[in-house]
Amino acid sequence: MTRRLTIFLSALLLAGSMFAQNNPSQSNAVDEAGHQWWQNAVFYEIYPRSFADSNNDGIGDLNGIDQHLDYLRWLGVDAVWISPMFPSPQVDFGYDVSDYENVDPKYGTLADMDKLVADGKSHDIKFILDFVVNHTSDKHPWFIESESSRNNPKRDWYIWRDGKNGGPPNNWTSTFGGSAWKFDPKTNQYYYHFFYAEQPDLNWRNPAVADAMYGTEAWWYKRGIAGFRLDAVDTLFEDPELKDNPVIDHKQNAFGDIEQKRIYNDKLPEVHDVLKGLRKVADQYNAVLIGETWTDNIKELEEYYGGGKEIQMPMDFMVTMVNKLSPPEFRKRIGAVEASSGWPVFVLSNHDIVRYVDRYGNGTNKDQVAKLLSAMYLTLRGTPIMYYGEEIGMENNDPKRREDVQDPIGRRGWPKEKGRDGERTPMQWNTSTNAGFCTVKPWNAVDPKYKTYNVETEKADPNSVLNWYHHVLELRHTNRALLDGDYVALNESDANVLSYLRSYKGQNVLVVLNMSSSPQKTKFDLASHGIKGTTGSTLLSTAKANQVDVNDISLEPYGVWIGEVK
Ligand code: NOJ
Ligand code: CA
């Protein structure tokens, strides 16, 4: 792949040399448009249990990832975010960490992690870890100490309170069902857990907690880790007076709890102090912070950037969850993040939400939806974060019976909430047993469609979803307008076709996406954007066309045309 020429901005040289002393493996080069490495990178989330199983025990592992670095490089991945691979009782499949500075033996060893980072370097691939900052496992030594007695020095590392009127301290519910408080008979107090009871919330108001977490952050940067995805940052703080949340009348969720407005335990302003603290550490190592930021509006999202002092890459789930092929809706959401001061971060799927081909497709058009929406989010201004397997069109494979469910929320909320097993199935590598993931029983069922949807078969098919992704990513990495260009929305009243221009120093790429199930014709007045010609040369298209007349573009249902206009 063509790599981009970079120049060093003199203003960054001093910081760069300081950084080099800490970690010579990372540099803070910026490109001529002033973009940093994470702005030009394509990120790819790997759920380590499910990506590749090197020792055939049915569970994916770090060496499995290592064995597929050539594939990731070929695909066009520049940075991999690994979901938690730390030691964990695995109640929440790794999001219950019992040691932040080690690797769970199921996934390998610290030496394997070091090797992965080193091999990644030779493939030009960086690694980002998943920092579970809101809570630990209840088996973390900190919590074991904390629960041992009311006087233990670590007692205040978590949120312990007396009960009220014979029950928990207030009405807060866990997002995973039931009260957010668990009673401990030994010390006669309750502790707070926004997620499972096995995930007690840390008390970030205690400076010792903050110090320990900042220390861990730096510890991994020194090992060559290039950043973190920050888990559940919205819920780091709770109202000190523990006021009851208002309830939403008569609205019951899948767990049978009455829904509440989480005004006292979600997105409290103090969160921003912690994010500034984490960022300060990150900046010493040229590292990036990605946020799991469930925002309700653009103002909230904008706050997470903190004017350049907090998260560089808060994920914009408002785009992720448009959930219908609606150009007006996408235009509105993309326009909103474009108008904000932050760098956009686009995600379509992850380990917590149903895969996008199922959310946007009608069951018969999944390949078309995969090509259409990947053409969108991989050509927008901003950084895309892919989810493993989307590039081969992997679908959700949800459990059919409650007894098959592994994700505890699926057992608790069945049948309304089926849990997240369906979007966490083993990666499909080839047509052999279990899609080439392992030959023993895999930890989670392989999607039966793997005979058609797998890396090997799709690599050989020029029209596959995989080859489409490969081509879009190649274009994204080599085309200056796509890398550095502005975003200009076009034909904004078109209800069927989403179109935009990406322009950089006189180079213009036009992206035209038919989001409807019928053929569409469209035309563009590009003269008002300083483009005189009306002939577009095709860069990538779902139809066979080398050139188009921009006054008369025809698109088949869900068709895509991307081309250069002068
Ligand atoms: C968000 C993670 O993405 C999810 O998988 C996990 O269950 C919760 N945070 C709790 O850590
Ligand atoms: Ca394994």
Coordinates of C-alpha atoms and ligand atoms in Angstrom, one line a residue:
M1 CA 0.0 0.0 0.0
T2 CA 1.2 3.5 -0.7
R3 CA 2.1 5.1 2.5
R4 CA 1.8 8.8 2.9
L5 CA 4.7 11.2 3.0
T6 CA 4.8 13.0 6.2
I7 CA 6.4 16.2 7.3
F8 CA 7.3 17.3 10.8
L9 CA 5.8 20.5 12.0
S10 CA 8.4 22.4 13.9
A11 CA 6.1 23.3 16.7
L12 CA 5.8 19.6 17.5
L13 CA 9.5 18.8 17.4
L14 CA 10.1 19.6 21.0
A15 CA 7.3 17.5 22.2
G16 CA 8.4 14.8 19.8
S17 CA 11.9 14.6 21.2
M18 CA 10.6 14.4 24.7
F19 CA 8.3 11.7 23.7
A20 CA 11.0 9.7 21.9
Q21 CA 12.8 9.4 25.2
N22 CA 9.7 7.6 26.6
N23 CA 8.8 5.5 23.7
P24 CA 10.8 5.5 20.5
S25 CA 8.3 3.3 18.8
Q26 CA 5.8 6.1 18.3
S27 CA 6.3 9.4 16.6
N28 CA 4.1 12.4 16.4
A29 CA 4.6 13.1 12.7
V30 CA 1.7 15.0 11.0
D31 CA 0.8 15.1 7.4
E32 CA 0.9 18.3 5.3
A33 CA -2.7 19.0 6.2
G34 CA -1.7 18.8 9.9
H35 CA -3.4 15.5 10.6
Q36 CA -2.0 13.2 13.2
W37 CA -1.6 9.5 12.8
W38 CA -5.0 8.6 14.3
Q39 CA -6.8 11.0 11.9
N40 CA -5.4 9.2 8.9
A41 CA -5.7 5.7 10.4
V42 CA -8.4 3.1 9.8
F43 CA -9.2 1.5 13.1
Y44 CA -10.5 -2.1 13.5
E45 CA -12.1 -3.5 16.6
I46 CA -11.1 -7.1 17.5
Y47 CA -13.2 -9.1 20.0
P48 CA -10.3 -11.3 21.1
R49 CA -12.4 -14.3 22.0
S50 CA -13.8 -14.5 18.5
F51 CA -11.1 -13.4 16.0
A52 CA -8.6 -16.2 15.7
D53 CA -7.8 -19.2 17.9
S54 CA -4.1 -20.1 17.6
N55 CA -4.1 -23.1 20.1
N56 CA -7.4 -24.6 19.1
D57 CA -9.1 -24.4 22.5
G58 CA -12.2 -22.8 21.1
I59 CA -11.3 -19.3 22.3
G60 CA -9.5 -16.6 20.3
D61 CA -6.2 -15.3 21.5
L62 CA -3.4 -12.8 21.0
N63 CA -1.3 -15.2 18.9
G64 CA -4.3 -15.7 16.7
I65 CA -4.4 -12.0 16.0
D66 CA -0.6 -12.1 15.3
Q67 CA -1.1 -14.8 12.7
H68 CA -3.5 -12.5 10.8
L69 CA -1.5 -9.3 10.6
D70 CA -0.8 -9.8 6.9
Y71 CA -4.6 -10.0 6.3
L72 CA -5.2 -6.8 8.3
R73 CA -2.5 -5.0 6.4
W74 CA -3.8 -6.2 3.1
L75 CA -7.3 -5.1 4.1
G76 CA -6.1 -1.6 5.0
V77 CA -6.2 -1.6 8.8
D78 CA -3.8 0.8 10.5
A79 CA -4.8 0.4 14.1
V80 CA -6.4 -2.4 16.0
W81 CA -8.5 -1.9 19.2
I82 CA -8.5 -5.1 21.2
S83 CA -11.5 -5.5 23.5
P84 CA -10.4 -6.4 27.1
M85 CA -7.8 -9.1 27.2
F86 CA -6.8 -8.5 30.8
P87 CA -7.2 -11.2 33.5
S88 CA -10.9 -11.4 34.3
P89 CA -13.4 -13.8 35.8
Q90 CA -15.2 -13.2 32.4
V91 CA -18.6 -12.5 33.9
D92 CA -18.9 -9.7 31.3
F93 CA -16.4 -11.4 28.9
G94 CA -13.5 -9.3 30.0
Y95 CA -15.2 -6.0 31.0
D96 CA -14.7 -7.2 34.6
V97 CA -11.0 -6.7 35.0
S98 CA -9.1 -8.3 37.9
D99 CA -5.7 -7.0 36.9
Y100 CA -5.1 -4.1 34.6
E101 CA -1.4 -4.8 34.0
N102 CA -1.5 -8.3 32.7
V103 CA -3.0 -10.6 30.0
D104 CA -5.6 -13.3 30.8
P105 CA -4.1 -16.7 30.3
K106 CA -7.0 -17.6 27.9
Y107 CA -5.6 -15.0 25.6
G108 CA -1.9 -15.4 26.1
T109 CA 0.8 -13.7 28.1
L110 CA 2.4 -10.3 28.4
A111 CA 5.2 -11.6 26.2
D112 CA 2.6 -12.5 23.5
M113 CA 1.3 -8.9 23.8
D114 CA 4.8 -7.5 23.4
K115 CA 5.4 -9.7 20.4
L116 CA 2.0 -8.6 18.9
V117 CA 3.0 -4.9 19.3
A118 CA 6.4 -5.6 17.8
D119 CA 5.0 -7.6 14.8
G120 CA 2.3 -4.9 14.4
K121 CA 5.1 -2.4 14.0
S122 CA 6.6 -4.2 11.1
H123 CA 3.1 -4.3 9.5
D124 CA 2.5 -0.6 10.3
I125 CA -0.3 -1.5 12.6
K126 CA -0.7 0.0 16.0
F127 CA -2.6 -1.5 19.0
I128 CA -5.1 0.2 21.3
L129 CA -6.4 -1.4 24.4
D130 CA -9.8 -1.2 26.1
F131 CA -9.5 0.7 29.4
V132 CA -12.4 -0.3 31.7
V133 CA -12.3 2.8 33.8
N134 CA -15.7 2.9 35.4
H135 CA -15.4 -0.4 37.4
T136 CA -13.3 -3.4 38.2
S137 CA -14.2 -7.0 38.7
D138 CA -15.3 -7.9 42.2
K139 CA -12.3 -10.2 42.2
H140 CA -9.8 -7.4 41.7
P141 CA -7.5 -7.3 44.7
W142 CA -8.6 -3.6 45.2
F143 CA -12.2 -4.7 45.7
I144 CA -11.3 -7.8 47.8
E145 CA -9.5 -5.4 50.2
S146 CA -12.3 -2.9 50.0
E147 CA -15.0 -5.3 51.0
S148 CA -12.9 -6.9 53.8
S149 CA -13.9 -4.2 56.4
R150 CA -15.2 -0.7 56.7
N151 CA -11.8 0.5 57.9
N152 CA -9.7 -1.0 55.1
P153 CA -7.6 1.7 53.3
K154 CA -9.2 0.6 50.0
R155 CA -12.8 0.9 51.4
D156 CA -13.2 4.3 49.8
W157 CA -11.9 3.1 46.4
Y158 CA -15.5 2.0 45.7
I159 CA -18.9 3.5 46.4
W160 CA -20.1 2.0 49.8
R161 CA -23.2 3.4 51.5
D162 CA -25.6 2.6 54.3
G163 CA -29.1 1.4 53.2
K164 CA -32.2 3.5 53.6
N165 CA -35.6 2.4 55.0
G166 CA -34.5 -1.2 55.0
G167 CA -33.5 -1.2 51.4
P168 CA -30.8 0.2 49.1
P169 CA -29.5 3.8 49.4
N170 CA -31.7 5.0 46.5
N171 CA -33.7 3.9 43.5
W172 CA -30.9 3.7 40.9
T173 CA -31.1 0.7 38.6
S174 CA -28.3 -1.2 36.9
T175 CA -28.3 -0.9 33.2
F176 CA -28.0 -4.7 33.2
G177 CA -31.1 -5.1 35.3
G178 CA -32.2 -4.9 39.0
S179 CA -31.0 -2.5 41.7
A180 CA -27.6 -0.9 41.2
W181 CA -26.8 -1.7 44.8
K182 CA -25.6 -4.9 46.3
F183 CA -25.8 -5.6 50.0
D184 CA -22.8 -6.9 51.8
P185 CA -23.9 -8.6 55.0
K186 CA -20.4 -8.8 56.5
T187 CA -20.0 -5.0 56.6
N188 CA -23.7 -4.2 56.6
Q189 CA -23.4 -1.7 53.7
Y190 CA -24.3 -1.6 50.0
Y191 CA -21.9 -1.1 47.1
Y192 CA -22.8 0.5 43.8
H193 CA -22.5 -1.2 40.4
F194 CA -23.9 0.5 37.3
F195 CA -23.3 -2.8 35.4
Y196 CA -23.4 -6.4 36.9
A197 CA -22.9 -6.8 40.6
E198 CA -19.6 -8.4 39.8
Q199 CA -18.5 -5.0 38.4
P200 CA -18.3 -2.6 41.3
D201 CA -17.9 1.1 40.4
L202 CA -14.7 2.7 41.3
N203 CA -14.8 5.9 43.3
W204 CA -13.1 8.5 41.0
R205 CA -13.6 11.1 43.7
N206 CA -10.8 9.4 45.5
P207 CA -7.4 10.8 44.2
A208 CA -5.7 7.4 44.9
V209 CA -8.0 5.8 42.4
A210 CA -7.2 8.4 39.8
D211 CA -3.4 8.0 40.4
A212 CA -3.6 4.2 40.1
M213 CA -5.5 4.4 36.8
Y214 CA -3.2 7.1 35.3
G215 CA -0.3 4.9 36.3
T216 CA -1.7 2.0 34.5
E217 CA -2.3 4.1 31.5
A218 CA 1.3 5.1 31.3
W219 CA 2.5 1.6 32.0
W220 CA 0.9 0.3 28.8
Y221 CA 2.1 3.3 26.7
K222 CA 5.6 2.4 27.8
R223 CA 5.0 -1.1 26.5
G224 CA 4.2 0.4 23.1
I225 CA 0.4 0.6 23.2
A226 CA -0.7 3.5 21.1
G227 CA -3.9 4.5 23.0
F228 CA -7.1 3.3 24.7
R229 CA -10.7 3.0 24.0
L230 CA -12.2 4.2 27.2
D231 CA -15.1 2.1 28.4
A232 CA -18.3 3.5 29.9
V233 CA -16.9 7.0 30.5
D234 CA -20.5 8.5 30.8
T235 CA -20.9 6.8 34.2
L236 CA -17.7 7.6 36.0
F237 CA -19.4 9.8 38.6
E238 CA -22.4 9.7 40.9
D239 CA -24.3 12.5 42.7
P240 CA -22.6 12.6 46.2
E241 CA -26.0 13.0 47.8
L242 CA -27.3 10.0 45.9
K243 CA -30.6 11.6 45.0
D244 CA -33.3 9.4 43.5
N245 CA -33.5 9.5 39.7
P246 CA -36.9 10.5 38.3
V247 CA -38.7 7.5 36.8
I248 CA -40.4 7.4 33.4
D249 CA -43.9 6.4 34.2
H250 CA -45.1 2.9 33.2
K251 CA -42.1 2.3 31.0
Q252 CA -40.6 -1.1 31.8
N253 CA -37.4 -2.3 30.2
A254 CA -36.5 -5.8 29.1
F255 CA -35.4 -6.6 32.6
G256 CA -38.8 -5.6 34.2
D257 CA -37.3 -2.4 35.7
I258 CA -39.2 0.9 35.4
E259 CA -37.1 3.1 33.3
Q260 CA -35.5 6.2 34.8
K261 CA -33.9 9.3 33.7
R262 CA -30.3 8.9 34.9
I263 CA -29.7 12.5 35.8
Y264 CA -27.8 11.7 39.0
N265 CA -25.5 8.9 37.8
D266 CA -24.8 9.6 34.1
K267 CA -22.7 12.2 32.4
L268 CA -21.9 14.2 35.5
P269 CA -19.7 17.2 34.8
E270 CA -16.8 15.8 36.9
V271 CA -16.3 13.2 34.1
H272 CA -14.5 15.9 32.2
D273 CA -11.8 16.3 34.9
V274 CA -10.9 12.7 34.6
L275 CA -10.8 12.8 30.8
K276 CA -8.4 15.8 31.0
G277 CA -6.3 13.8 33.4
L278 CA -6.2 10.7 31.1
R279 CA -5.4 13.0 28.1
K280 CA -2.5 14.6 29.9
V281 CA -0.9 11.2 30.2
A282 CA -1.8 10.3 26.7
D283 CA -0.2 13.4 25.3
Q284 CA 3.2 12.5 26.8
Y285 CA 3.2 9.4 24.5
N286 CA 1.4 10.7 21.4
A287 CA -1.4 8.3 22.3
V288 CA -5.0 8.5 21.3
L289 CA -8.1 8.2 23.4
I290 CA -11.3 6.8 21.9
G291 CA -14.5 7.3 23.9
E292 CA -17.4 5.0 24.4
T293 CA -19.6 8.1 24.5
W294 CA -23.4 7.6 24.3
T295 CA -24.4 11.1 23.6
D296 CA -28.0 12.3 23.1
N297 CA -27.1 15.5 21.2
I298 CA -24.2 17.2 19.5
K299 CA -23.6 19.5 22.5
E300 CA -22.8 16.5 24.7
L301 CA -20.6 15.0 22.0
E302 CA -18.7 18.3 21.6
E303 CA -18.1 18.4 25.4
Y304 CA -16.2 15.1 25.2
Y305 CA -13.6 16.7 22.9
G306 CA -13.1 19.2 25.7
G307 CA -11.8 21.9 23.3
G308 CA -8.9 19.6 22.4
K309 CA -8.1 18.7 26.0
E310 CA -10.1 15.6 26.5
I311 CA -10.9 12.6 24.1
Q312 CA -9.5 13.0 20.6
M313 CA -12.0 10.5 19.3
P314 CA -15.4 10.3 21.0
M315 CA -17.5 7.8 19.0
D316 CA -20.5 9.4 17.4
F317 CA -23.2 6.8 18.1
M318 CA -25.8 9.2 16.9
V319 CA -24.7 8.3 13.3
T320 CA -24.3 4.6 14.2
M321 CA -27.9 4.4 15.4
V322 CA -29.7 6.2 12.6
N323 CA -31.0 2.7 11.9
K324 CA -32.7 3.4 8.6
L325 CA -31.4 4.0 5.1
S326 CA -32.4 7.7 5.2
P327 CA -30.3 10.3 3.4
P328 CA -32.0 13.2 5.3
E329 CA -31.3 11.6 8.6
F330 CA -27.6 10.8 7.8
R331 CA -27.2 14.2 6.3
K332 CA -28.5 15.8 9.5
R333 CA -26.2 13.7 11.7
I334 CA -23.1 14.1 9.6
G335 CA -23.8 17.8 9.2
A336 CA -24.0 18.1 13.0
V337 CA -20.6 16.6 13.7
E338 CA -19.1 18.4 10.8
A339 CA -20.3 21.7 12.3
S340 CA -18.8 20.9 15.7
S341 CA -15.2 21.6 16.5
G342 CA -14.2 18.0 16.9
W343 CA -12.7 15.4 14.5
P344 CA -15.6 13.0 13.5
V345 CA -15.4 9.4 14.5
F346 CA -17.7 7.0 12.6
V347 CA -18.7 3.5 13.7
L348 CA -21.3 1.2 12.3
S349 CA -21.0 -2.0 14.4
N350 CA -19.4 -3.1 17.6
H351 CA -19.6 -5.9 20.2
D352 CA -22.6 -4.4 21.9
I353 CA -25.0 -3.7 19.1
V354 CA -26.6 -5.7 16.3
R355 CA -24.3 -5.8 13.2
Y356 CA -25.2 -3.0 10.8
V357 CA -26.2 -5.3 7.9
D358 CA -29.0 -6.6 10.1
R359 CA -30.1 -3.1 11.4
Y360 CA -30.1 -1.5 8.0
G361 CA -31.0 -4.4 5.7
N362 CA -34.4 -5.9 4.9
G363 CA -33.0 -9.5 5.0
T364 CA -32.5 -9.7 1.3
N365 CA -30.1 -6.9 0.5
K366 CA -27.3 -7.3 3.1
D367 CA -24.5 -7.4 0.6
Q368 CA -25.8 -4.2 -1.0
V369 CA -26.2 -2.5 2.3
A370 CA -22.6 -3.6 3.3
K371 CA -21.2 -2.0 0.1
L372 CA -23.4 1.1 0.4
L373 CA -22.8 2.0 4.0
S374 CA -19.1 1.1 3.9
A375 CA -18.8 3.4 0.9
M376 CA -20.3 6.1 3.1
Y377 CA -18.5 5.9 6.4
L378 CA -15.1 5.0 4.8
T379 CA -15.2 8.1 2.6
L380 CA -16.4 10.7 5.1
R381 CA -14.1 13.2 6.7
G382 CA -13.2 11.6 10.0
T383 CA -11.8 8.4 11.4
P384 CA -13.7 5.1 10.9
I385 CA -13.7 2.3 13.4
M386 CA -14.5 -1.0 11.8
Y387 CA -15.7 -4.1 13.7
Y388 CA -14.1 -7.5 12.8
G389 CA -16.0 -9.4 10.2
E390 CA -18.0 -6.5 8.8
E391 CA -15.7 -6.6 5.8
I392 CA -16.9 -10.0 4.9
G393 CA -20.5 -9.1 5.5
M394 CA -20.9 -11.1 8.8
E395 CA -24.3 -11.0 10.2
N396 CA -25.7 -11.4 13.7
N397 CA -26.3 -15.0 14.7
D398 CA -28.5 -14.6 17.7
P399 CA -29.2 -17.6 20.1
K400 CA -32.5 -19.2 19.3
R401 CA -33.2 -20.5 22.8
R402 CA -32.6 -19.0 26.2
E403 CA -30.5 -21.9 27.4
D404 CA -28.0 -21.2 24.6
V405 CA -27.4 -17.7 25.7
Q406 CA -24.0 -16.9 27.2
D407 CA -24.2 -13.1 27.8
P408 CA -25.9 -12.7 31.2
I409 CA -28.1 -9.8 30.1
G410 CA -29.6 -12.1 27.4
R411 CA -30.5 -14.7 30.0
R412 CA -31.9 -12.1 32.3
G413 CA -33.9 -10.2 29.6
W414 CA -34.9 -13.1 27.4
P415 CA -36.8 -12.9 25.0
K416 CA -36.9 -9.1 24.7
E417 CA -33.2 -8.8 25.3
K418 CA -31.3 -11.7 23.6
G419 CA -27.9 -10.5 24.7
R420 CA -24.8 -9.8 22.6
D421 CA -23.7 -13.3 21.6
G422 CA -25.1 -12.8 18.1
E423 CA -22.7 -10.0 17.2
R424 CA -19.7 -11.8 18.8
T425 CA -19.5 -15.0 16.8
P426 CA -16.2 -16.4 15.6
M427 CA -14.6 -14.8 12.6
Q428 CA -15.2 -16.7 9.4
W429 CA -11.9 -17.5 7.7
N430 CA -12.7 -20.3 5.3
T431 CA -15.1 -23.1 4.4
S432 CA -13.6 -25.7 6.7
T433 CA -15.0 -26.8 10.1
N434 CA -16.2 -23.9 12.2
A435 CA -15.2 -21.5 9.5
G436 CA -11.5 -22.3 10.2
F437 CA -11.7 -20.7 13.6
C438 CA -11.0 -24.0 15.5
T439 CA -11.8 -27.7 15.2
V440 CA -13.1 -28.1 18.8
K441 CA -16.4 -26.7 19.9
P442 CA -16.0 -22.9 19.7
W443 CA -17.0 -20.8 22.7
N444 CA -19.8 -19.2 20.7
A445 CA -21.7 -20.7 17.7
V446 CA -20.4 -19.9 14.2
D447 CA -22.9 -18.4 11.8
P448 CA -24.1 -21.2 9.5
K449 CA -23.7 -18.8 6.5
Y450 CA -19.9 -19.1 6.8
K451 CA -19.6 -21.4 3.7
T452 CA -20.5 -18.3 1.6
Y453 CA -19.2 -15.5 3.8
N454 CA -15.6 -16.1 4.7
V455 CA -12.2 -14.5 3.9
E456 CA -10.9 -17.2 1.6
T457 CA -13.9 -17.5 -0.6
E458 CA -14.5 -13.8 -0.8
K459 CA -10.9 -13.0 -1.6
A460 CA -11.3 -15.0 -4.7
D461 CA -14.5 -13.3 -5.8
P462 CA -14.0 -9.8 -7.3
N463 CA -17.5 -8.8 -6.5
S464 CA -17.4 -9.9 -2.9
V465 CA -18.1 -7.5 0.1
L466 CA -14.5 -8.2 1.1
N467 CA -13.0 -7.0 -2.1
W468 CA -15.2 -4.0 -2.1
Y469 CA -14.0 -3.1 1.4
H470 CA -10.4 -3.7 0.2
H471 CA -10.9 -1.3 -2.7
V472 CA -12.6 1.4 -0.7
L473 CA -9.9 1.3 1.9
E474 CA -7.2 1.4 -0.7
L475 CA -8.8 4.5 -2.2
R476 CA -9.2 6.1 1.2
H477 CA -5.5 5.6 1.9
T478 CA -4.2 7.0 -1.4
N479 CA -6.6 9.7 -2.4
R480 CA -5.7 13.1 -0.9
A481 CA -9.3 14.5 -1.2
L482 CA -10.6 11.6 0.8
L483 CA -7.8 11.8 3.4
D484 CA -7.7 15.5 3.9
G485 CA -10.6 17.1 2.0
D486 CA -13.5 19.1 3.3
Y487 CA -17.0 17.6 3.4
V488 CA -19.6 19.5 1.3
A489 CA -23.2 18.2 1.4
L490 CA -24.8 18.2 -2.1
N491 CA -28.4 18.0 -3.3
E492 CA -29.7 18.3 0.3
S493 CA -33.3 17.9 -0.5
D494 CA -32.9 14.5 -2.2
A495 CA -34.7 12.0 0.0
N496 CA -33.2 8.9 -1.8
V497 CA -29.6 9.7 -2.7
L498 CA -26.9 10.9 -0.2
S499 CA -24.2 12.8 -2.0
Y500 CA -21.2 14.8 -1.0
L501 CA -18.0 16.2 -2.2
R502 CA -14.6 15.8 -0.6
S503 CA -12.2 18.6 -1.8
Y504 CA -8.6 19.2 -1.1
K505 CA -6.4 21.7 -2.9
G506 CA -8.4 21.6 -6.1
Q507 CA -8.8 17.8 -6.1
N508 CA -12.5 16.8 -5.8
V509 CA -14.1 13.5 -5.1
L510 CA -17.8 13.1 -5.5
V511 CA -19.6 10.3 -3.5
V512 CA -23.1 9.4 -4.6
L513 CA -25.1 6.8 -2.6
N514 CA -28.5 5.5 -3.6
M515 CA -30.1 4.5 -0.3
S516 CA -33.4 3.4 -1.9
S517 CA -34.6 0.1 -3.3
S518 CA -35.4 1.7 -6.6
P519 CA -33.2 3.0 -9.4
Q520 CA -32.4 6.7 -9.1
K521 CA -31.3 9.4 -11.4
T522 CA -29.4 12.4 -10.1
K523 CA -27.5 15.5 -11.3
F524 CA -25.2 18.0 -9.7
D525 CA -24.5 21.7 -10.1
L526 CA -20.8 21.6 -9.4
A527 CA -20.1 25.0 -11.0
S528 CA -21.2 26.6 -7.7
H529 CA -18.4 24.7 -6.0
G530 CA -15.8 25.9 -8.5
I531 CA -15.8 22.8 -10.6
K532 CA -16.1 23.5 -14.3
G533 CA -16.2 20.1 -15.9
T534 CA -19.2 17.8 -16.0
T535 CA -17.4 14.5 -16.6
G536 CA -16.6 12.4 -13.6
S537 CA -14.0 9.7 -13.8
T538 CA -15.0 6.6 -11.8
L539 CA -12.8 5.6 -8.9
L540 CA -15.2 3.0 -7.6
S541 CA -18.7 2.0 -8.5
T542 CA -21.1 -0.8 -8.0
A543 CA -21.9 -0.6 -11.7
K544 CA -19.5 -0.8 -14.6
A545 CA -18.8 2.7 -15.7
N546 CA -15.5 4.4 -16.4
Q547 CA -17.0 7.8 -16.7
V548 CA -20.3 9.5 -15.9
D549 CA -21.9 12.8 -16.9
V550 CA -22.6 14.5 -13.6
N551 CA -25.7 16.1 -15.1
D552 CA -27.2 12.6 -15.5
I553 CA -26.0 9.9 -13.1
S554 CA -28.0 6.7 -13.0
L555 CA -27.8 4.5 -10.0
E556 CA -29.2 1.0 -9.5
P557 CA -31.0 0.2 -6.2
Y558 CA -28.5 0.8 -3.4
G559 CA -25.9 1.7 -6.1
V560 CA -22.7 3.6 -5.3
W561 CA -20.7 5.9 -7.5
I562 CA -17.4 7.5 -6.3
G563 CA -15.4 9.5 -8.8
E564 CA -13.1 12.4 -9.4
V565 CA -14.5 15.6 -10.8
K566 CA -12.6 18.5 -12.2
Ligands
NOJ1 C1 -19.4 -1.1 27.6 C2 -18.8 -2.4 26.9 O1 -18.7 -2.1 25.5 C3 -19.8 -3.5 27.2 O2 -19.5 -4.6 26.4 C4 -19.7 -3.8 28.7 O3 -20.6 -4.8 29.0 C5 -20.0 -2.5 29.5 N1 -19.4 -1.3 29.0 C6 -19.5 -2.7 30.9 O4 -18.1 -2.6 30.9
CA2 CA -7.2 -20.1 22.0

